[in-house]
Structures are given as C-alpha cells and as structure tokens.
Coordinates of C-alpha atoms and ligand atoms in Angstrom, one line a residue:
Chain A
X30 CA 146.9 90.6 89.2
X31 CA 144.7 91.9 86.3
X32 CA 145.4 91.2 82.7
X33 CA 143.5 92.5 79.8
X34 CA 144.3 90.8 76.6
X35 CA 143.5 92.0 73.1
X36 CA 140.1 93.4 74.3
X37 CA 137.5 94.5 71.9
X38 CA 134.4 96.0 73.5
X39 CA 131.7 98.6 73.0
X40 CA 127.9 99.0 73.2
X41 CA 125.4 97.0 71.4
X42 CA 127.1 96.4 68.0
X43 CA 129.2 99.7 68.2
X44 CA 132.9 99.0 69.0
X45 CA 134.7 101.3 70.9
X46 CA 137.8 99.5 72.1
X47 CA 139.7 98.0 69.3
X48 CA 142.3 95.4 70.9
X49 CA 143.5 96.7 74.1
X50 CA 146.1 95.1 76.4
X51 CA 146.7 96.3 79.9
X52 CA 148.5 94.6 82.8
X53 CA 148.1 95.5 86.4
X54 CA 150.5 94.0 89.1
X55 CA 149.5 93.8 92.8
X56 CA 149.9 97.0 94.7
X57 CA 150.4 99.1 91.7
X58 CA 148.4 102.4 90.8
X59 CA 147.8 102.1 87.1
X60 CA 146.6 105.4 85.4
X61 CA 144.6 105.4 82.4
X62 CA 144.5 108.7 80.5
X63 CA 143.2 110.1 77.2
X64 CA 140.8 112.4 75.6
X65 CA 137.2 112.5 76.2
X66 CA 135.5 109.7 74.2
X67 CA 138.7 107.8 73.9
X68 CA 137.0 104.7 75.7
X69 CA 138.5 105.0 79.1
X70 CA 135.3 104.5 80.9
X71 CA 134.6 101.7 78.4
X72 CA 137.7 100.0 79.7
X73 CA 136.5 100.0 83.2
X74 CA 132.9 99.1 82.3
X75 CA 134.2 96.2 80.4
X76 CA 136.1 94.8 83.4
X77 CA 132.9 95.2 85.3
X78 CA 130.9 93.6 82.6
X79 CA 128.7 96.4 81.9
X80 CA 129.9 97.2 78.4
X81 CA 129.6 94.5 75.9
X82 CA 132.9 92.4 75.5
X83 CA 133.1 91.1 71.9
X84 CA 136.4 89.4 72.0
X85 CA 139.5 89.2 74.0
X86 CA 139.8 88.3 77.7
X87 CA 140.1 89.7 81.2
X88 CA 142.0 87.7 83.7
X89 CA 142.1 88.5 87.5
X90 CA 144.6 86.4 89.4
X91 CA 144.8 84.0 86.3
X92 CA 140.9 83.4 86.6
X93 CA 138.9 84.3 83.5
X94 CA 136.4 86.9 84.7
X95 CA 135.1 88.2 81.2
X96 CA 131.5 87.0 81.8
X97 CA 131.0 87.2 85.4
X98 CA 128.2 89.1 86.9
X99 CA 128.6 92.2 88.9
X100 CA 128.1 90.7 92.4
X101 CA 130.6 87.8 91.5
X102 CA 133.2 90.4 90.6
X103 CA 132.6 92.2 93.8
X104 CA 132.8 88.9 95.7
X105 CA 136.3 88.3 94.0
X106 CA 137.4 91.8 95.3
X107 CA 137.0 94.2 92.6
X108 CA 135.1 97.4 93.5
X109 CA 134.1 100.2 91.0
X110 CA 133.4 103.9 91.6
X111 CA 131.7 105.2 88.4
X112 CA 131.8 108.4 86.7
X113 CA 129.1 110.9 87.1
X114 CA 126.3 110.4 89.7
X115 CA 128.2 108.3 92.2
X116 CA 126.0 108.3 95.3
X117 CA 122.3 107.8 96.1
X118 CA 121.5 111.5 96.7
X119 CA 118.5 111.1 98.9
X120 CA 119.9 108.5 101.0
X121 CA 121.9 109.3 104.2
X122 CA 125.8 109.1 104.1
X123 CA 125.3 106.1 106.5
X124 CA 122.9 104.3 104.2
X125 CA 125.1 104.9 101.2
X126 CA 127.8 103.0 103.0
X127 CA 125.6 100.0 104.1
X128 CA 123.8 99.6 100.9
X129 CA 124.9 96.7 98.6
X130 CA 127.7 94.4 99.6
X131 CA 125.0 92.0 100.8
X132 CA 127.5 89.1 101.1
X133 CA 129.0 90.7 104.2
X134 CA 127.5 90.0 107.6
X135 CA 126.4 93.0 109.7
X136 CA 129.2 93.0 112.4
X137 CA 131.8 93.1 109.6
X138 CA 130.1 95.5 107.7
X139 CA 129.8 98.0 110.8
X140 CA 133.4 97.4 111.4
X141 CA 134.4 98.4 107.8
X142 CA 132.1 101.5 108.0
X143 CA 134.0 102.5 111.1
X144 CA 137.3 101.9 109.4
X145 CA 135.9 104.3 106.5
X146 CA 135.0 106.9 109.1
X147 CA 138.6 106.6 110.4
X148 CA 139.8 107.3 106.8
X149 CA 137.4 110.0 106.2
X150 CA 136.3 111.5 109.5
X151 CA 134.1 114.2 107.8
X152 CA 131.8 111.2 106.7
X153 CA 131.3 110.2 110.3
X154 CA 130.3 113.9 111.2
X155 CA 127.7 113.8 108.4
X156 CA 126.6 110.3 108.6
X157 CA 123.0 111.2 109.0
X158 CA 122.8 113.9 106.4
X159 CA 121.6 113.1 103.0
X160 CA 124.3 112.5 100.4
X161 CA 123.3 115.5 98.1
X162 CA 124.3 117.8 101.0
X163 CA 127.9 116.8 100.6
X164 CA 130.4 118.8 98.6
X165 CA 132.1 117.5 95.6
X166 CA 135.2 116.0 97.5
X167 CA 133.0 114.7 100.3
X168 CA 131.0 112.9 97.5
X169 CA 134.0 111.2 96.1
X170 CA 135.1 110.1 99.5
X171 CA 131.7 108.7 100.1
X172 CA 131.7 106.7 96.8
X173 CA 135.3 105.5 97.6
X174 CA 134.2 104.6 101.0
X175 CA 131.4 102.5 99.8
X176 CA 133.8 100.7 97.5
X177 CA 136.1 100.0 100.2
X178 CA 133.3 98.2 102.4
X179 CA 133.7 95.2 100.0
X180 CA 137.4 95.2 101.1
X181 CA 138.5 95.0 97.6
X182 CA 141.8 93.9 96.2
X183 CA 141.4 95.8 93.1
X184 CA 139.7 99.4 93.0
X185 CA 138.6 100.9 89.7
X186 CA 138.2 104.6 89.9
X187 CA 136.6 106.5 87.0
X188 CA 137.6 110.2 87.2
X189 CA 137.4 110.7 90.9
X190 CA 138.9 114.3 90.5
X191 CA 136.1 115.4 88.3
X192 CA 134.7 118.7 89.5
X193 CA 137.1 119.1 92.5
X194 CA 139.0 122.2 93.3
X195 CA 142.9 121.9 92.9
X196 CA 143.3 121.8 96.7
X197 CA 140.7 118.8 97.0
X198 CA 142.2 117.2 94.0
X199 CA 145.6 117.1 95.7
X200 CA 143.9 115.6 98.8
X201 CA 142.2 113.0 96.8
X202 CA 145.5 111.8 95.1
X203 CA 147.1 111.7 98.6
X204 CA 144.2 109.4 99.6
X205 CA 144.5 107.2 96.6
X206 CA 148.5 106.8 97.4
X207 CA 147.5 106.0 100.9
X208 CA 145.1 103.3 99.8
X209 CA 147.7 102.0 97.7
X210 CA 150.1 101.8 100.6
X211 CA 147.5 99.9 102.6
X212 CA 147.6 97.1 100.0
X213 CA 145.2 98.1 97.3
X214 CA 145.8 97.8 93.7
X215 CA 144.2 100.8 91.7
X216 CA 143.2 101.4 88.2
X217 CA 142.5 105.3 87.9
X218 CA 141.0 107.0 84.9
X219 CA 142.0 110.5 84.9
X220 CA 141.6 113.7 82.9
X221 CA 144.2 115.2 85.0
X222 CA 147.0 113.5 83.1
X223 CA 149.9 115.2 84.9
X224 CA 148.7 114.4 88.4
X225 CA 147.7 110.9 87.4
X226 CA 151.3 110.1 85.8
X227 CA 152.9 111.4 89.1
X228 CA 151.1 109.0 91.4
X229 CA 150.8 106.0 89.0
X230 CA 153.3 103.4 88.8
X231 CA 152.7 103.1 85.2
X232 CA 150.4 104.9 82.8
X233 CA 148.4 103.9 79.6
X234 CA 147.5 106.5 77.1
X235 CA 144.3 105.6 75.3
X236 CA 143.4 107.2 72.0
X237 CA 140.4 106.2 69.9
X238 CA 140.1 102.9 71.3
X239 CA 143.7 101.9 71.2
X240 CA 146.5 102.2 73.6
X241 CA 148.9 105.0 72.1
X242 CA 151.4 105.0 74.7
X243 CA 152.6 103.3 77.8
X244 CA 155.4 103.8 80.4
X245 CA 156.3 104.8 83.8
X246 CA 156.6 108.5 85.3
X247 CA 159.4 109.3 82.5
X248 CA 156.5 109.4 79.9
X249 CA 155.8 112.9 81.3
X250 CA 158.6 113.8 79.0
X251 CA 157.3 112.1 76.0
X252 CA 156.3 114.4 73.1
X253 CA 152.7 113.2 72.9
X254 CA 152.2 113.9 76.6
X255 CA 154.0 117.3 76.3
X256 CA 151.5 118.0 73.5
X257 CA 148.7 117.4 75.8
X258 CA 150.1 120.1 78.1
X259 CA 150.1 122.7 75.5
X260 CA 146.4 122.4 75.5
X261 CA 146.3 122.1 79.5
X262 CA 144.0 119.3 80.5
X263 CA 142.8 117.1 77.9
Chain B
X3 CA 76.2 119.5 107.4
X4 CA 78.8 120.6 110.0
X5 CA 82.3 121.2 109.3
X6 CA 83.3 118.3 111.3
X7 CA 81.1 115.9 109.0
X8 CA 83.1 117.5 106.0
X9 CA 86.3 116.6 107.7
X10 CA 85.2 113.1 108.5
X11 CA 84.0 112.5 104.9
X12 CA 87.3 113.8 103.6
X13 CA 89.2 111.5 105.7
X14 CA 87.2 108.6 104.4
X15 CA 87.6 109.3 100.8
X16 CA 91.3 110.7 101.4
X17 CA 92.2 107.4 103.0
X18 CA 90.9 105.3 99.9
X19 CA 92.7 107.6 97.6
X20 CA 95.9 107.5 99.6
X21 CA 95.8 103.6 99.5
X22 CA 95.7 103.8 95.7
X23 CA 98.0 106.7 95.3
X24 CA 100.8 105.5 97.6
X25 CA 101.2 102.1 95.6
X26 CA 101.0 104.2 92.4
X27 CA 104.0 106.5 93.4
X28 CA 105.8 103.6 94.9
X29 CA 105.6 101.8 91.4
X30 CA 106.4 104.9 89.6
X31 CA 109.5 105.9 91.6
X32 CA 111.2 102.4 91.3
X33 CA 110.2 101.9 87.7
X34 CA 109.8 105.4 86.3
X35 CA 106.9 104.7 84.2
X36 CA 103.1 105.5 85.1
X37 CA 101.1 102.4 86.0
X38 CA 97.6 103.4 85.1
X39 CA 96.4 99.8 85.2
X40 CA 97.1 100.1 88.9
X41 CA 93.4 101.0 88.9
X42 CA 92.4 97.5 87.8
X43 CA 94.0 96.0 91.1
X44 CA 91.3 97.8 93.1
X45 CA 88.8 96.3 90.9
X46 CA 90.3 92.7 90.9
X47 CA 90.4 92.8 94.7
X48 CA 86.9 93.9 95.2
X49 CA 85.5 91.3 92.8
X50 CA 87.9 88.7 94.2
X51 CA 86.5 89.5 97.7
X52 CA 82.9 89.2 96.5
X53 CA 83.7 85.8 95.2
X54 CA 85.4 84.7 98.2
X55 CA 82.9 85.9 100.7
X56 CA 79.7 85.7 98.8
X57 CA 80.0 83.0 96.4
X58 CA 82.4 80.6 97.9
X59 CA 81.4 81.7 101.5
X60 CA 84.8 81.7 102.9
X61 CA 85.4 83.2 106.3
X62 CA 85.6 87.1 106.4
X63 CA 89.2 87.4 107.6
X64 CA 90.5 84.4 105.6
X65 CA 88.9 86.1 102.5
X66 CA 90.7 89.4 103.2
X67 CA 94.1 87.7 103.5
X68 CA 93.6 85.7 100.4
X69 CA 92.4 88.5 98.3
X70 CA 95.3 90.7 99.4
X71 CA 97.9 88.2 98.6
X72 CA 96.2 87.4 95.2
X73 CA 96.1 91.0 94.3
X74 CA 99.8 91.5 95.2
X75 CA 100.5 88.5 92.9
X76 CA 98.5 90.0 90.3
X77 CA 100.6 93.1 90.3
X78 CA 103.7 90.9 89.7
X79 CA 101.9 89.2 87.0
X80 CA 101.1 92.6 85.3
X81 CA 104.9 93.5 85.4
X82 CA 106.2 90.0 84.4
X83 CA 103.7 89.6 81.4
X84 CA 103.1 93.2 80.0
X85 CA 105.9 95.5 81.2
X86 CA 109.0 93.3 81.6
X87 CA 108.9 92.3 78.0
X88 CA 108.4 95.9 76.8
X89 CA 111.1 97.0 79.0
X90 CA 113.4 94.4 77.6
X91 CA 112.9 95.6 74.2
X92 CA 113.8 99.0 75.6
X93 CA 110.4 100.7 74.9
X94 CA 110.1 104.1 76.1
X95 CA 108.1 105.1 79.1
X96 CA 105.5 106.7 76.9
X97 CA 104.9 103.2 75.4
X98 CA 104.6 101.7 78.8
X99 CA 102.2 104.3 79.7
X100 CA 100.0 103.7 76.8
X101 CA 100.3 99.8 77.6
X102 CA 99.2 100.5 81.1
X103 CA 96.0 102.3 79.7
X104 CA 95.4 99.2 77.6
X105 CA 95.7 96.7 80.5
X106 CA 93.3 98.8 82.4
X107 CA 90.7 98.6 79.8
X108 CA 91.4 94.9 78.9
X109 CA 90.9 93.7 82.6
X110 CA 88.0 96.1 83.0
X111 CA 86.3 94.3 80.2
X112 CA 87.4 90.9 81.3
X113 CA 85.7 91.5 84.6
X114 CA 82.5 92.7 82.8
X115 CA 82.7 89.5 80.9
X116 CA 83.2 87.1 83.7
X117 CA 80.9 88.8 86.4
X118 CA 78.4 90.6 84.1
X119 CA 77.3 94.2 84.5
X120 CA 74.9 93.8 87.1
X121 CA 75.5 95.9 90.2
X122 CA 76.8 93.6 93.1
X123 CA 76.6 94.5 96.7
X124 CA 78.2 92.9 99.8
X125 CA 75.9 93.1 102.8
X126 CA 77.8 93.8 106.0
X127 CA 76.8 95.0 109.5
X128 CA 79.7 97.2 109.5
X129 CA 77.8 99.7 107.5
X130 CA 75.0 100.6 110.1
X131 CA 75.8 104.3 111.0
X132 CA 76.6 105.6 114.2
X133 CA 75.2 109.1 115.1
X134 CA 77.5 111.5 117.1
X135 CA 76.1 114.9 118.1
X136 CA 77.9 116.6 115.2
X137 CA 78.4 113.8 112.6
X138 CA 77.7 110.4 111.5
X139 CA 79.9 107.7 110.6
X140 CA 79.8 103.8 110.1
X141 CA 82.1 101.4 111.8
X142 CA 83.4 100.6 108.5
X143 CA 84.3 104.1 107.8
X144 CA 86.2 104.2 111.3
X145 CA 88.0 101.1 110.2
X146 CA 88.8 102.6 106.8
X147 CA 90.3 105.7 108.2
X148 CA 92.2 103.9 111.2
X149 CA 93.8 101.0 109.1
X150 CA 94.7 103.2 106.1
X151 CA 96.5 105.6 108.7
X152 CA 98.3 102.4 110.3
X153 CA 99.1 100.9 106.8
X154 CA 100.7 104.1 105.6
X155 CA 102.7 104.5 108.7
X156 CA 103.9 100.8 108.1
X157 CA 104.6 101.7 104.5
X158 CA 106.7 104.5 105.8
X159 CA 108.6 102.4 108.2
X160 CA 109.1 99.7 105.6
X161 CA 110.7 102.2 103.4
X162 CA 112.9 103.8 106.0
X163 CA 113.7 100.9 108.2
X164 CA 114.1 97.8 106.0
X165 CA 116.7 96.6 103.6
X166 CA 114.2 96.1 100.9
X167 CA 112.8 99.6 101.5
X168 CA 116.3 101.1 101.4
X169 CA 116.9 99.3 98.1
X170 CA 113.6 100.5 96.6
X171 CA 114.7 104.1 97.6
X172 CA 118.1 103.5 96.1
X173 CA 116.6 102.3 92.9
X174 CA 114.3 105.2 92.7
X175 CA 117.2 107.6 93.3
X176 CA 119.8 106.0 90.9
X177 CA 119.1 102.8 89.0
X178 CA 122.2 102.6 87.2
X179 CA 124.3 103.0 90.4
X180 CA 122.0 100.6 92.2
X181 CA 122.8 97.9 89.6
X182 CA 126.6 98.6 89.6
X183 CA 126.8 98.0 93.4
X184 CA 124.7 94.7 92.8
X185 CA 121.2 95.6 93.7
X186 CA 118.9 93.2 92.0
X187 CA 116.5 95.9 90.6
X188 CA 114.1 93.3 88.9
X189 CA 113.4 92.2 92.5
X190 CA 113.0 95.5 93.6
X191 CA 110.3 96.2 90.8
X192 CA 108.7 92.8 91.9
X193 CA 108.5 94.2 95.5
X194 CA 107.0 97.5 94.4
X195 CA 104.4 95.9 92.3
X196 CA 103.5 93.4 95.2
X197 CA 103.2 96.0 97.9
X198 CA 101.7 98.6 95.7
X199 CA 99.1 96.2 94.3
X200 CA 98.4 94.9 97.7
X201 CA 97.6 98.5 99.2
X202 CA 95.4 99.0 96.2
X203 CA 93.7 95.6 97.0
X204 CA 92.9 96.8 100.6
X205 CA 91.2 99.9 99.0
X206 CA 89.3 97.3 96.8
X207 CA 87.9 95.5 99.8
X208 CA 86.7 98.7 101.5
X209 CA 85.2 100.0 98.4
X210 CA 83.4 96.4 98.1
X211 CA 82.2 96.7 101.6
X212 CA 81.3 100.5 101.5
X213 CA 79.8 100.9 98.0
X214 CA 78.5 98.7 95.2
X215 CA 80.9 96.7 92.8
X216 CA 81.5 98.0 89.5
X217 CA 84.2 97.3 87.0
X218 CA 84.5 100.9 86.1
X219 CA 85.6 102.1 89.6
X220 CA 89.2 101.3 89.0
X221 CA 89.5 104.0 86.2
X222 CA 87.8 106.6 88.5
X223 CA 90.1 105.6 91.6
X224 CA 93.4 105.7 89.5
X225 CA 92.3 109.1 88.1
X226 CA 92.1 110.3 91.8
X227 CA 95.1 108.5 93.0
X228 CA 97.1 110.1 90.0
X229 CA 95.7 113.5 91.0
X230 CA 96.7 112.8 94.7
X231 CA 100.3 111.9 93.5
X232 CA 100.7 114.9 91.4
X233 CA 99.4 117.3 94.1
X234 CA 101.7 115.8 96.7
X235 CA 104.6 114.9 94.4
X236 CA 104.7 111.6 92.3
X237 CA 108.0 110.7 93.3
X238 CA 107.2 110.8 96.9
X239 CA 105.2 108.3 98.7
X240 CA 104.6 110.5 101.7
X241 CA 103.8 113.4 99.1
X242 CA 101.3 111.1 97.2
X243 CA 99.4 110.4 100.5
X244 CA 99.2 114.0 101.6
X245 CA 98.0 114.9 98.3
X246 CA 95.3 112.4 98.4
X247 CA 94.0 113.7 101.6
X248 CA 94.1 117.2 100.3
X249 CA 92.2 115.9 97.3
X250 CA 89.7 114.4 99.7
X251 CA 89.1 117.6 101.6
X252 CA 89.0 119.8 98.5
X253 CA 86.2 117.4 97.0
X254 CA 84.2 117.3 100.1
X255 CA 84.2 121.2 100.7
X256 CA 83.3 121.4 97.0
X257 CA 80.4 119.0 97.5
X258 CA 79.3 121.0 100.5
X259 CA 79.5 124.5 98.9
X260 CA 78.5 123.7 95.4
X261 CA 77.0 120.2 94.6
X262 CA 78.1 116.6 94.3
X263 CA 78.3 116.9 90.5
X264 CA 81.2 119.2 91.0
X265 CA 83.3 116.4 92.6
X266 CA 85.2 115.4 89.5
X267 CA 85.5 118.8 88.1
X268 CA 87.1 120.0 91.4
X269 CA 89.5 117.0 91.1
X270 CA 90.4 117.8 87.5
X271 CA 91.0 121.5 88.1
X272 CA 93.3 120.7 91.1
X273 CA 95.2 118.2 88.6
X274 CA 95.4 120.8 85.8
X275 CA 96.6 123.6 88.1
X276 CA 99.1 121.5 89.7
X277 CA 100.4 120.1 86.5
X278 CA 100.6 123.6 85.2
X279 CA 102.2 125.4 88.1
X280 CA 103.8 122.8 90.4
X281 CA 104.2 119.6 88.5
X282 CA 106.7 118.1 91.1
X283 CA 104.0 118.5 93.7
X284 CA 104.3 119.6 97.1
X285 CA 106.9 117.2 98.6
X286 CA 108.3 115.7 95.3
X287 CA 111.0 118.4 95.0
X288 CA 113.4 115.7 93.7
X289 CA 115.9 116.8 96.2
X290 CA 119.5 116.8 95.2
X291 CA 118.8 116.0 91.5
X292 CA 120.1 118.8 89.5
X293 CA 118.9 118.4 85.9
Ligands
ATP3 N1 126.1 103.2 77.1 C1 126.7 103.8 75.8 N2 126.0 103.4 74.7 C2 126.6 103.7 73.5 N3 127.6 104.3 73.3 C3 128.3 104.7 74.4 C4 127.8 104.4 75.7 N4 128.8 104.9 76.8 C5 129.8 105.6 76.0 N5 129.5 105.4 74.5 C6 130.4 105.9 73.7 O1 131.6 105.3 73.8 C7 132.6 106.1 73.4 C8 133.6 106.1 74.6 O2 133.0 106.5 75.7 P1 133.8 106.6 77.3 O3 132.9 106.9 78.2 O4 134.4 105.2 77.3 O5 134.8 107.5 77.0 P2 135.7 108.3 78.0 O6 137.1 108.1 77.6 O7 135.4 107.6 79.4 O8 135.4 109.9 77.8 P3 135.3 110.8 79.2 O9 136.7 111.3 79.3 O10 134.4 111.9 78.4 O11 134.7 110.1 80.3 C9 132.0 107.5 73.2 O12 132.0 107.8 71.8 C10 130.7 107.2 73.8 O13 129.7 108.1 73.0
MG4 MG1 134.7 108.3 81.0

C-alpha cells in the first residue's frame, strides 16, 4: 500500500534520513521504533510532505505522492496524528472533530463524528468541553478521532502513547489493534518498543537516519532490541 | 458633570477604542505579531470617507460601504506587500513589529502629502446635541455606542458560529496543527486583516464625523487600542473589547477628577501597570497552554 524507496529527507539543507526503505501492506500495523532524534517523526513528516524530501520516492497504491499537498494526501486517504500539541486546546471537543476535512459534506461528517463517539464514548460525554480539559488519554482519542473523520485508509500515528499511564497505554494499543481489525492500515511511531513490536505485524528500527533492523514479532529476541531493554525504554 | 455623563462619555470613547482594539487583537492572535500599522487603517478610512462624501459628493450610505470595503482591502494589501514577504523570509516577530511602526509612519506621511496638513471637518446634522436631564449626547454618539455594540456582538458570533471564525480560532490556538489538517492559514490571515481593518475603518468614519481629520489620530488610537488589548488580554478578542471600555472609563473619570491633560497619562499608567503585573490581561489567560 505504501512504499518508501531510498528516501533522503530533512529540514532546510540538513539531511536527517539517509536512504530509507519501508514497505507497508494493506491492513498491517507497522511499528517504527528508535532512539530520540533518530528521525522517526521525520519519516512520517516526509510522507505527509512537511519535511523536505531531497531524493527517493514515496508511493501510495502505486501512485507517487512525494510532492502532494497536505489536503491532497488527506483526500487520497492518509491521515496524520502528530506528536506534541495534537489538539486545538481552546476549541471544544466537537469543534476539534469538525474542523478541517473540508471536502466532506456535513451529513457525512456528522455521521462519522457519531462513529467516533461510538468508538470513544467519553468524547461524546465531553463534546462541549474545551479540549484542554481532557486527560492525556482522552486527548489522544480526540486526535485519533479527528484523523478518522477523513475515513483514512492509512493512519500515521506519531508516539500516541506519550505521557499516558501504563493502563491507558494498554487501552490505546487495544484501540489501535481494533482500528486495524476495522480495516485500517497503521504506521505507528513508538518509544515503547516492546508494546509496539507486540501489536505490529512488522517493525522497523531506525537509528541515525537509517533502518538498522527490521522483522516480525521475533525481533523482540534480537540482540539489538534486547540491549534496548537493558535501558528500559529508549 | 454628573456620574451618568461620565459613563456616557466613557461608552463613546470606549466604543471607538474597542473597534480598533478588537481588530488589533484578532490580527495578533491569528498572526502572532503586533500590527501597529493598524492605526493607519483608521486614518485611511476617515480620509477616504472625507474624499467620497465631501469631494466626490457620493451618497452617505454608499460612501460608508465603499470606504469600509476599501479599508478592509487596504488591510490585506498591508499583509501581502509588507508582512507576507517578511514572513516568507522567516523574519522574527520583532522585525514585523518594527516594520509595522514603519508602515504607520510611512502612510501617515503619505496622507499628509496627499491631503495636506490643514485640518478637515465633515459637517453633519448628527452632531447636534440632545439634552437630557442629567446628560448631553449627540445622535452620532448614540449611533457610535449602539453600532459598536452590535458590531462587536456580530464579531463574537462570527468567531463562535462560522467556519471561518472557527478556523481563525484554530490557527490562533495551534498554527502548526492547523496546517497539518489542511487549514489554509494564509486565507485565515487575509480574513483577519480584512475584518480587523474594516472594523478600524468604522472607527475611522465615526471619528471623521465626530472630530476633525488629522493624519496623526492613527498613532493615538492604536496606542489606546493596544492599551485596551493589554488590559483585557491581547490574545482574546472579547478581552480586548472589555479592556477598551475599562480604558474609556478610567480616562473619563480621570478627566473629571483631574483634568483632561491627564487623559493620556492615565492610559499609559494603566498600560504600564498591566504590562508589569498582569501581562496576559484580564481575559487572555491563555487557557490550556502550558508553557
Ligand atoms: N523542523 C525541524 N527543523 C530542523 N531540524 C529538525 C526539525 N525537526 C526535527 N529536526 C531534527 O531532526 C532530527 C530527527 O528528528 P525527529 O523528530 O525525526 O526524531 P524522532 O526520532 O522523532 O525523535 P523523538 O523520539 O524525540 O520524537 C533531530 O536531530 C532534530 O533535531
Ligand atoms: Mg518524534
């Protein structure tokens, strides 16, 4: 579904990714792990055309999407939940779900918002509250919810478990598996390598802008990954 | 002078400040730089109004509409010609602020060049005062207070109930995320400059009718509008409106108890105190932004 071929990318002249190949098949969860600053977010930003791709190409269903604009990518069915401040703090939960996605008519949008409310009932409960009053986990649900309004085929998640308690993390990973079972393809960037490897169909380990290791769940046993665990999380 | 007269006077001047301040704060919150040249939109509007009404003898209502549209477009022009290119070169907000002061002075001088420095007045029946038992007011002043309140309410509804308003609040809240989800923040900037300048234009027309025309009123008004914004909270449009009325009240009580010479001193004292002790203002608490 998504093919990244020999991708070189970075930020105004600064090369971060030095030739990356990633392959994602339909209805897979692909995990991208690696230490801070490895370039994980840059991979996702390159797909979403926010980072500066210098060479290589990105194909989505065989179509070259390397130079497409944000809204064109969204129309094709790619949604992105970024890392950091992921919601509009001073907009209500409902407004956070309504905003953007301008290519969708109101009736369809309302229907999809209700679908998100079914998936995350707590959002419905708090629909008129401002987003900053939500807990960390609810914030993640809201951001994922907004990404789902586009009815994406491919969902890019950048460290969704960041700042969540272990219990909420567990719930979040369950949700992600559920989304996959509903037919979504998901690329997830995670610091929590163990959890990510466990739910992913395949995992890529990124180090210093290069893919250092790739494999299925069995890479948990790999020396490199084990070393990581000696230090706990990355 | 009775208390009620002070309050009436406060409302009149507060309304003018509020019209300037809300646009200033709208532009600040969506663009994150201080557009001090906003003051010149007031002046442009008052001179265009004079030109249209007195020189070209265009009908009163049509003149107003024409001037407001042109002033709004002038706002977009300032953004496109001056700020846009600077932003493209990733200039800091301090550079943009300095540029804005430059633009203010540039246009002030251009207006002096074109219209001369002689004081101009527009005669209007609306300025004949009506005497009530405890206060005096002119029909124009009633119009100023009422239309300002209506316009400010409309602005509030625009921000809260329409898509463009929601997008403006979103960009003001989190510009990076806004662009990730496909909001065109250039368009949002254009809208904020158009609407903000148009509101300043209304203040310009009122001032042209109420007082005499002078190129320098822009500087005076933007300083007051800025003060109102700081008092109420520069990131909050309702806050800046509230702050403007508070400033109007403070000034008028000052005039009454001290003398009219202290008007500006009061404004600057308030500005200074708020910058020092409550820089986010009364309402601009920046809810939810943990820095
Ligand atoms: N907008 C930017 N401009 C310039 N350099 C950047 C920018 N964003 C990231 N970088 C740099 O690119 C490198 C990779 O950053 P990236 O965000 O991709 O890392 P990451 O693997 O996602 O790290 P983390 O786990 O901390 O999120 C870092 O050295 C960072 O300093
Ligand atoms: Mg990252």
